[in-house]
Tab-separated table of C-alpha atoms and ligand atoms in Angstrom:
chain	number	residue	atom	x	y	z
A	1	MET	CA	39.143	30.913	-9.973
A	2	PRO	CA	40.499	29.665	-6.661
A	3	THR	CA	38.005	29.863	-3.794
A	4	GLU	CA	38.609	30.346	-0.084
A	5	SER	CA	37.553	26.762	0.655
A	6	ARG	CA	40.263	25.452	-1.656
A	7	ASP	CA	43.802	24.506	-0.795
A	8	ASP	CA	46.041	27.392	-1.907
A	9	ALA	CA	48.618	24.961	-3.309
A	10	PHE	CA	46.368	24.306	-6.314
A	11	PRO	CA	47.029	26.361	-9.460
A	12	PRO	CA	44.140	28.378	-10.936
A	13	VAL	CA	41.569	26.904	-13.298
A	14	ARG	CA	42.814	26.990	-16.914
A	15	LEU	CA	41.138	26.488	-20.273
A	16	LEU	CA	42.249	23.142	-21.708
A	17	SER	CA	43.022	22.593	-25.409
A	18	PRO	CA	43.165	19.551	-27.731
A	19	ALA	CA	46.835	19.216	-26.618
A	20	ASP	CA	45.491	18.138	-23.188
A	21	LEU	CA	43.666	15.097	-24.623
A	22	ASP	CA	45.857	12.459	-22.917
A	23	LEU	CA	45.517	14.225	-19.539
A	24	CYS	CA	41.697	14.189	-19.838
A	25	VAL	CA	41.688	10.510	-20.786
A	26	ALA	CA	43.933	9.714	-17.787
A	27	LEU	CA	41.501	11.569	-15.498
A	28	SER	CA	38.554	9.478	-16.765
A	29	ILE	CA	40.552	6.294	-16.162
A	30	ASP	CA	41.514	7.487	-12.660
A	31	ARG	CA	37.787	7.673	-11.749
A	32	GLY	CA	37.032	4.249	-13.260
A	33	TRP	CA	35.238	5.748	-16.268
A	34	LEU	CA	35.857	4.592	-19.847
A	35	PRO	CA	38.788	6.438	-21.494
A	36	GLU	CA	36.480	7.752	-24.289
A	37	LYS	CA	39.318	9.327	-26.256
A	38	ALA	CA	37.125	10.166	-29.279
A	39	LYS	CA	34.509	11.852	-27.087
A	40	TRP	CA	37.157	13.879	-25.260
A	41	SER	CA	38.555	14.953	-28.680
A	42	LEU	CA	35.088	16.125	-29.697
A	43	LEU	CA	34.595	18.034	-26.441
A	44	LEU	CA	38.057	19.623	-26.470
A	45	ALA	CA	37.439	20.822	-30.041
A	46	GLY	CA	33.779	21.903	-29.845
A	47	SER	CA	33.237	22.878	-26.191
A	48	GLN	CA	35.168	24.682	-23.451
A	49	THR	CA	37.007	22.386	-21.056
A	50	PHE	CA	38.299	23.822	-17.787
A	51	GLY	CA	40.974	22.027	-15.774
A	52	ILE	CA	43.196	22.310	-12.730
A	53	ASP	CA	46.714	20.890	-12.996
A	54	ALA	CA	47.723	18.448	-10.265
A	55	PRO	CA	50.276	20.012	-7.897
A	56	ASP	CA	52.132	16.662	-7.789
A	57	GLY	CA	52.834	17.026	-11.535
A	58	ARG	CA	50.834	13.906	-12.399
A	59	GLY	CA	48.362	15.294	-14.923
A	60	LEU	CA	45.078	16.939	-14.037
A	61	ALA	CA	43.586	17.251	-10.558
A	62	GLY	CA	40.163	17.936	-12.106
A	63	ALA	CA	38.244	18.997	-15.190
A	64	VAL	CA	34.763	19.983	-16.368
A	65	VAL	CA	33.270	20.708	-19.801
A	66	LEU	CA	30.958	23.606	-20.693
A	67	THR	CA	29.039	23.433	-23.969
A	68	ARG	CA	27.191	26.570	-24.924
A	69	TRP	CA	24.018	26.242	-27.010
A	70	ALA	CA	22.820	29.858	-26.820
A	71	ALA	CA	23.779	33.046	-24.961
A	72	ASP	CA	21.489	31.908	-22.101
A	73	TYR	CA	21.693	28.118	-22.418
A	74	ALA	CA	24.551	25.659	-21.830
A	75	SER	CA	25.304	22.183	-20.543
A	76	VAL	CA	27.950	20.582	-18.370
A	77	GLY	CA	29.754	17.291	-18.781
A	78	MET	CA	32.756	15.291	-17.579
A	79	MET	CA	32.874	16.768	-14.055
A	80	LEU	CA	35.826	14.830	-12.687
A	81	VAL	CA	38.223	15.249	-9.785
A	82	ALA	CA	41.171	12.835	-9.452
A	83	SER	CA	40.474	10.431	-6.580
A	84	ARG	CA	43.578	11.517	-4.653
A	85	TYR	CA	42.279	15.129	-4.567
A	86	GLN	CA	38.584	14.548	-3.841
A	87	ARG	CA	36.671	16.416	-1.098
A	88	ARG	CA	39.111	19.334	-1.120
A	89	GLY	CA	36.875	21.824	-2.877
A	90	LEU	CA	38.126	21.282	-6.453
A	91	GLY	CA	34.769	20.110	-7.833
A	92	LYS	CA	33.089	23.156	-6.310
A	93	ALA	CA	35.789	25.526	-7.631
A	94	LEU	CA	35.559	24.077	-11.153
A	95	MET	CA	31.763	24.280	-11.197
A	96	GLU	CA	31.743	27.847	-9.848
A	97	HIS	CA	34.233	28.797	-12.565
A	98	LEU	CA	32.008	27.145	-15.190
A	99	LEU	CA	28.829	28.861	-13.938
A	100	ALA	CA	30.587	32.237	-14.054
A	101	ALA	CA	31.777	31.493	-17.613
A	102	ALA	CA	28.241	30.442	-18.642
A	103	GLY	CA	26.925	33.843	-17.473
A	104	ALA	CA	24.715	34.905	-14.581
A	105	GLY	CA	21.369	34.525	-16.384
A	106	ALA	CA	22.141	31.269	-18.176
A	107	THR	CA	20.293	27.990	-17.709
A	108	VAL	CA	22.886	25.240	-17.272
A	109	THR	CA	21.898	21.561	-17.399
A	110	LEU	CA	23.704	18.318	-16.624
A	111	PHE	CA	23.250	14.579	-16.054
A	112	ALA	CA	24.176	14.039	-12.385
A	113	THR	CA	25.650	10.819	-11.069
A	114	ASP	CA	24.840	9.918	-7.438
A	115	MET	CA	28.344	11.072	-6.582
A	116	GLY	CA	27.989	14.456	-8.253
A	117	ARG	CA	24.493	15.208	-6.966
A	118	PRO	CA	25.362	16.549	-3.466
A	119	LEU	CA	27.806	19.018	-4.977
A	120	TYR	CA	25.280	20.217	-7.581
A	121	GLU	CA	22.503	20.556	-4.992
A	122	LYS	CA	24.815	22.667	-2.858
A	123	LEU	CA	25.411	24.948	-5.850
A	124	GLY	CA	21.671	25.391	-6.507
A	125	PHE	CA	20.998	22.845	-9.273
A	126	LYS	CA	17.422	21.475	-9.181
A	127	PRO	CA	16.163	18.086	-10.437
A	128	VAL	CA	14.416	18.092	-13.838
A	129	ARG	CA	13.896	14.412	-14.715
A	130	ARG	CA	15.429	10.972	-14.443
A	131	ASN	CA	17.674	9.334	-17.055
A	132	VAL	CA	18.495	5.648	-17.416
A	133	SER	CA	21.111	4.078	-19.695
A	134	PHE	CA	19.623	0.987	-21.375
A	135	VAL	CA	22.485	-1.309	-22.347
A	136	GLY	CA	22.797	-4.692	-24.073
A	137	LYS	CA	22.924	-6.587	-27.337
A	138	PHE	CA	20.075	-5.285	-29.453
A	139	LYS	CA	17.647	-8.023	-30.587
A	140	PRO	CA	15.952	-7.008	-33.821
A	141	GLY	CA	12.190	-7.480	-33.909
A	142	ARG	CA	9.353	-7.242	-36.361
A	143	VAL	CA	9.469	-4.083	-38.449
A	144	PRO	CA	6.045	-2.372	-38.593
A	145	ALA	CA	4.846	-2.104	-42.173
A	146	ALA	CA	3.460	0.899	-44.030
A	147	LEU	CA	4.692	3.759	-41.862
A	148	PRO	CA	5.309	7.042	-43.655
A	149	GLY	CA	8.793	7.939	-44.851
A	150	THR	CA	11.998	5.989	-45.324
A	151	VAL	CA	14.800	5.401	-42.833
A	152	ARG	CA	18.193	5.516	-44.522
A	153	THR	CA	21.829	6.202	-43.747
A	154	ALA	CA	22.587	9.922	-43.997
A	155	THR	CA	25.086	11.423	-46.430
A	156	ALA	CA	27.019	14.687	-46.072
A	157	ALA	CA	24.329	16.375	-48.193
A	158	ASP	CA	21.745	15.698	-45.453
A	159	LEU	CA	23.586	17.710	-42.784
A	160	PRO	CA	21.786	21.066	-43.294
A	161	ALA	CA	18.369	19.339	-43.042
A	162	ILE	CA	19.540	17.385	-39.962
A	163	LEU	CA	20.606	20.642	-38.289
A	164	GLU	CA	17.260	22.220	-39.116
A	165	ALA	CA	15.301	19.279	-37.649
A	166	ASP	CA	17.537	19.383	-34.584
A	167	ARG	CA	17.109	23.134	-34.072
A	168	ALA	CA	13.314	22.773	-34.232
A	169	ALA	CA	13.398	20.027	-31.589
A	170	PHE	CA	16.142	21.343	-29.300
A	171	GLY	CA	15.226	25.008	-29.582
A	172	ALA	CA	18.826	26.166	-29.999
A	173	ASP	CA	21.624	25.658	-32.498
A	174	ARG	CA	23.758	22.572	-31.710
A	175	GLY	CA	25.564	22.923	-35.064
A	176	HIS	CA	29.049	23.448	-33.588
A	177	ILE	CA	28.859	19.932	-32.116
A	178	LEU	CA	26.525	18.212	-34.589
A	179	GLY	CA	28.578	19.506	-37.532
A	180	ARG	CA	31.363	17.246	-36.209
A	181	LEU	CA	29.085	14.160	-36.108
A	182	PRO	CA	30.033	12.858	-39.576
A	183	GLY	CA	33.640	12.506	-38.363
A	184	PHE	CA	32.714	11.316	-34.875
A	185	ALA	CA	29.826	8.888	-35.417
A	186	ASP	CA	30.076	5.513	-37.128
A	187	ARG	CA	26.709	6.074	-38.782
A	188	ILE	CA	23.898	8.610	-38.906
A	189	ALA	CA	20.366	7.543	-39.850
A	190	ILE	CA	17.592	9.839	-41.006
A	191	LEU	CA	13.870	9.518	-41.426
A	192	ASP	CA	13.090	11.034	-44.792
A	193	ASP	CA	9.412	11.790	-45.268
A	194	PRO	CA	8.420	12.749	-48.836
A	195	ALA	CA	5.783	15.150	-47.495
A	196	HIS	CA	7.845	16.837	-44.747
A	197	GLY	CA	11.544	16.206	-45.548
A	198	ILE	CA	13.905	15.019	-42.801
A	199	THR	CA	11.757	14.756	-39.667
A	200	GLY	CA	14.145	12.787	-37.466
A	201	TYR	CA	17.681	11.493	-37.167
A	202	ALA	CA	19.948	9.500	-34.881
A	203	ALA	CA	23.659	8.730	-34.655
A	204	ALA	CA	25.618	5.681	-33.496
A	205	TRP	CA	29.101	6.298	-32.072
A	206	ARG	CA	31.623	4.103	-30.307
A	207	ASN	CA	32.388	4.995	-26.695
A	208	HIS	CA	34.485	1.819	-26.256
A	209	VAL	CA	35.634	-1.146	-28.347
A	210	THR	CA	32.746	-3.142	-26.919
A	211	SER	CA	30.088	-0.421	-26.733
A	212	THR	CA	28.163	1.837	-29.150
A	213	VAL	CA	26.026	4.764	-27.974
A	214	ILE	CA	22.916	5.705	-29.935
A	215	GLY	CA	22.411	9.428	-29.543
A	216	PRO	CA	21.255	11.974	-30.361
A	217	LEU	CA	17.828	10.556	-31.152
A	218	VAL	CA	15.414	13.138	-32.512
A	219	ALA	CA	12.102	12.043	-34.026
A	220	ALA	CA	8.555	13.247	-34.624
A	221	ASP	CA	7.109	10.447	-32.482
A	222	GLN	CA	7.904	7.189	-30.723
A	223	GLU	CA	7.388	4.981	-33.774
A	224	ALA	CA	9.827	7.068	-35.784
A	225	ALA	CA	12.318	6.930	-32.903
A	226	LYS	CA	12.063	3.115	-32.779
A	227	ARG	CA	12.649	2.842	-36.528
A	228	LEU	CA	15.785	4.987	-36.303
A	229	VAL	CA	17.191	2.959	-33.385
A	230	ALA	CA	16.390	-0.360	-35.091
A	231	HIS	CA	18.069	0.813	-38.314
A	232	LEU	CA	21.278	1.836	-36.538
A	233	ALA	CA	21.361	-1.071	-34.069
A	234	ALA	CA	21.026	-3.600	-36.900
A	235	GLY	CA	24.545	-2.666	-38.032
A	236	VAL	CA	26.110	-2.688	-34.548
A	237	THR	CA	28.209	-5.675	-33.451
A	238	THR	CA	28.973	-4.332	-29.940
A	239	THR	CA	26.551	-3.728	-27.084
A	240	VAL	CA	24.239	-0.749	-27.574
A	241	ARG	CA	23.666	2.041	-25.043
A	242	LEU	CA	20.578	4.238	-25.250
A	243	ASP	CA	19.913	6.972	-22.647
A	244	LEU	CA	16.181	7.449	-22.089
A	245	ASP	CA	13.705	9.080	-19.746
A	246	PRO	CA	12.368	6.029	-17.846
A	247	ASP	CA	9.197	7.920	-16.890
A	248	ARG	CA	8.206	8.451	-20.500
A	249	GLU	CA	5.935	5.754	-21.953
A	250	GLY	CA	6.969	3.651	-24.913
A	251	LEU	CA	10.640	3.669	-25.789
A	252	PRO	CA	12.076	2.346	-22.486
A	253	GLY	CA	9.773	-0.725	-22.558
A	254	TRP	CA	10.479	-1.261	-26.246
A	255	ALA	CA	14.265	-1.004	-25.704
A	256	ASN	CA	13.971	-3.488	-22.848
A	257	ALA	CA	11.968	-5.911	-24.995
A	258	HIS	CA	14.758	-5.683	-27.590
A	259	GLY	CA	17.497	-6.779	-25.188
A	260	LEU	CA	18.603	-3.472	-23.623
A	261	GLU	CA	18.579	-3.621	-19.820
A	262	PRO	CA	18.395	-0.616	-17.463
A	263	ALA	CA	21.963	-0.014	-16.252
A	264	ALA	CA	23.308	3.238	-14.740
A	265	SER	CA	20.837	5.931	-13.795
A	266	THR	CA	21.457	9.666	-13.527
A	267	LEU	CA	19.378	12.717	-12.711
A	268	VAL	CA	19.014	15.597	-15.169
A	269	MET	CA	19.479	18.802	-13.180
A	270	ALA	CA	19.329	22.480	-14.090
A	271	HIS	CA	20.873	25.638	-12.658
A	272	GLY	CA	18.791	28.690	-13.447
A	273	GLU	CA	15.343	29.039	-14.884
A	274	ILE	CA	13.932	26.337	-17.170
A	275	VAL	CA	12.781	28.234	-20.242
A	276	PRO	CA	10.475	26.354	-22.662
A	277	ARG	CA	12.307	25.853	-25.984
A	278	GLY	CA	11.911	23.817	-29.132
A	279	THR	CA	9.740	20.698	-29.159
A	280	PRO	CA	11.068	18.642	-26.237
A	281	GLU	CA	8.788	15.666	-26.986
A	282	ARG	CA	10.894	15.147	-30.136
A	283	LEU	CA	14.087	14.704	-28.101
A	284	PHE	CA	14.400	11.035	-27.142
A	285	ALA	CA	18.116	10.653	-26.319
A	286	PRO	CA	20.978	13.106	-25.731
A	287	ILE	CA	24.021	13.385	-28.008
A	288	SER	CA	25.871	12.109	-24.933
A	289	VAL	CA	25.280	12.508	-21.209
A	290	ALA	CA	28.316	14.830	-21.383
A	291	LEU	CA	26.425	17.135	-23.744
A	292	ALA	CA	22.629	17.509	-23.946
B	301	COA	C1	31.670	14.517	-7.904
B	301	COA	C2	33.098	15.033	-7.776
B	301	COA	C3	33.453	15.790	-9.050
B	301	COA	C4	33.160	15.970	-6.565
B	301	COA	O1	34.413	16.614	-6.550
B	301	COA	P1	35.126	17.039	-5.183
B	301	COA	O2	36.296	17.870	-5.537
B	301	COA	O3	35.367	15.831	-4.375
B	301	COA	O4	33.981	17.921	-4.521
B	301	COA	P2	34.220	19.125	-3.492
B	301	COA	O5	35.314	18.780	-2.564
B	301	COA	O6	34.348	20.389	-4.250
B	301	COA	O7	32.842	19.080	-2.732
B	301	COA	C5	32.104	20.214	-2.497
B	301	COA	C6	30.927	19.849	-1.638
B	301	COA	O8	30.065	18.972	-2.365
B	301	COA	C7	29.566	17.960	-1.495
B	301	COA	N1	30.113	16.646	-1.887
B	301	COA	C8	31.069	16.391	-2.814
B	301	COA	N2	31.254	15.055	-2.937
B	301	COA	C9	30.408	14.474	-2.066
B	301	COA	C10	30.133	13.123	-1.724
B	301	COA	N3	30.772	12.106	-2.315
B	301	COA	N4	29.205	12.885	-0.774
B	301	COA	C11	28.547	13.899	-0.166
B	301	COA	N5	28.773	15.201	-0.441
B	301	COA	C12	29.681	15.489	-1.383
B	301	COA	C13	29.989	18.336	-0.113
B	301	COA	O9	29.031	19.191	0.394
B	301	COA	C14	31.266	19.062	-0.377
B	301	COA	O10	31.590	19.923	0.613
B	301	COA	P3	32.372	19.370	1.932
B	301	COA	O11	33.510	18.509	1.445
B	301	COA	O12	32.804	20.643	2.579
B	301	COA	O13	31.345	18.609	2.696
B	301	COA	C15	34.105	13.854	-7.565
B	301	COA	O14	33.684	13.092	-6.460
B	301	COA	C16	34.247	12.928	-8.756
B	301	COA	O15	35.020	13.194	-9.675
B	301	COA	N6	33.501	11.802	-8.747
B	301	COA	C17	33.575	10.783	-9.773
B	301	COA	C18	33.037	11.260	-11.091
B	301	COA	C19	31.606	11.742	-11.001
B	301	COA	O16	30.687	11.021	-10.627
B	301	COA	N7	31.415	13.010	-11.408
B	301	COA	C20	30.105	13.634	-11.452
B	301	COA	C21	29.569	13.497	-12.833
B	301	COA	S1	27.926	14.148	-12.984
């Protein structure tokens, strides 16, 4: 909804649809982000994207994506305002619209860039933890022997067990997004343990011709997480990007030792109360920083 601080010449916030894909891609490019057409397609299909049309008729003036995980839990991604319209209240208006759509009692999380942080702080978001993107050509290393279970590429038949493992870790149902992973990701790997079934999984998806993101990464422990990353990265010819908590022991140092360097850093922030859910120590990397 328009706010008093906003220029009245802007049209109201509208819900975008898959037909707006090219406009969203153009907005990413305008802000110097990767076009990420496949990711935008996923978000436009599985999430709610709000946008404001540019009064000059040149596409979108701004957009933001809301992904709902439960009645009281959601995340935000792709908060973008076209450079020619920045600092005119559009970011604030889009985020206020999103928070109203998420519901008054909902916890809403996001990965804040340095540029987005002042706006989020003003709206009451609080810091939760740091996030760093580790990026580079993955250098395979020695594979530890005799660990329980087998890492293998997932098939369609594994999806229900993947969703179950994810729900136990995340504490809410991400099925409406994860169900689209087989079409979106290049490869999904699972850790199949004869005693406990599928205890972890990870996906590799292209966010650019030269870059592959590994995420989500859900595993019972660090060693399992490393095995899943190594399995997926072995088949990747581009650079690899892995988003990790740099303050958590183990995986960041291991990723670094395998050729992935700390690149961009963001701050995970939350609006509303942080309610304990799932088994957070099993969550090693988000699906995407635009999701959770
Ligand atoms: C972050 C972004 C969405 C902000 O949109 P915007 O429309 O320019 O923000 P608003 O005009 O609504 O700003 C609202 C308030 O937030 C704060 N704010 C916004 N951008 C700021 C900046 N760059 N520096 C300091 N404060 C800022 C200010 O308090 C501002 O109020 P003011 O202009 O009255 O001082 C926009 O700069 C952008 O698209 N950046 C590039 C992409 C990006 O990093 N997105 C965030 C992803 S997490």
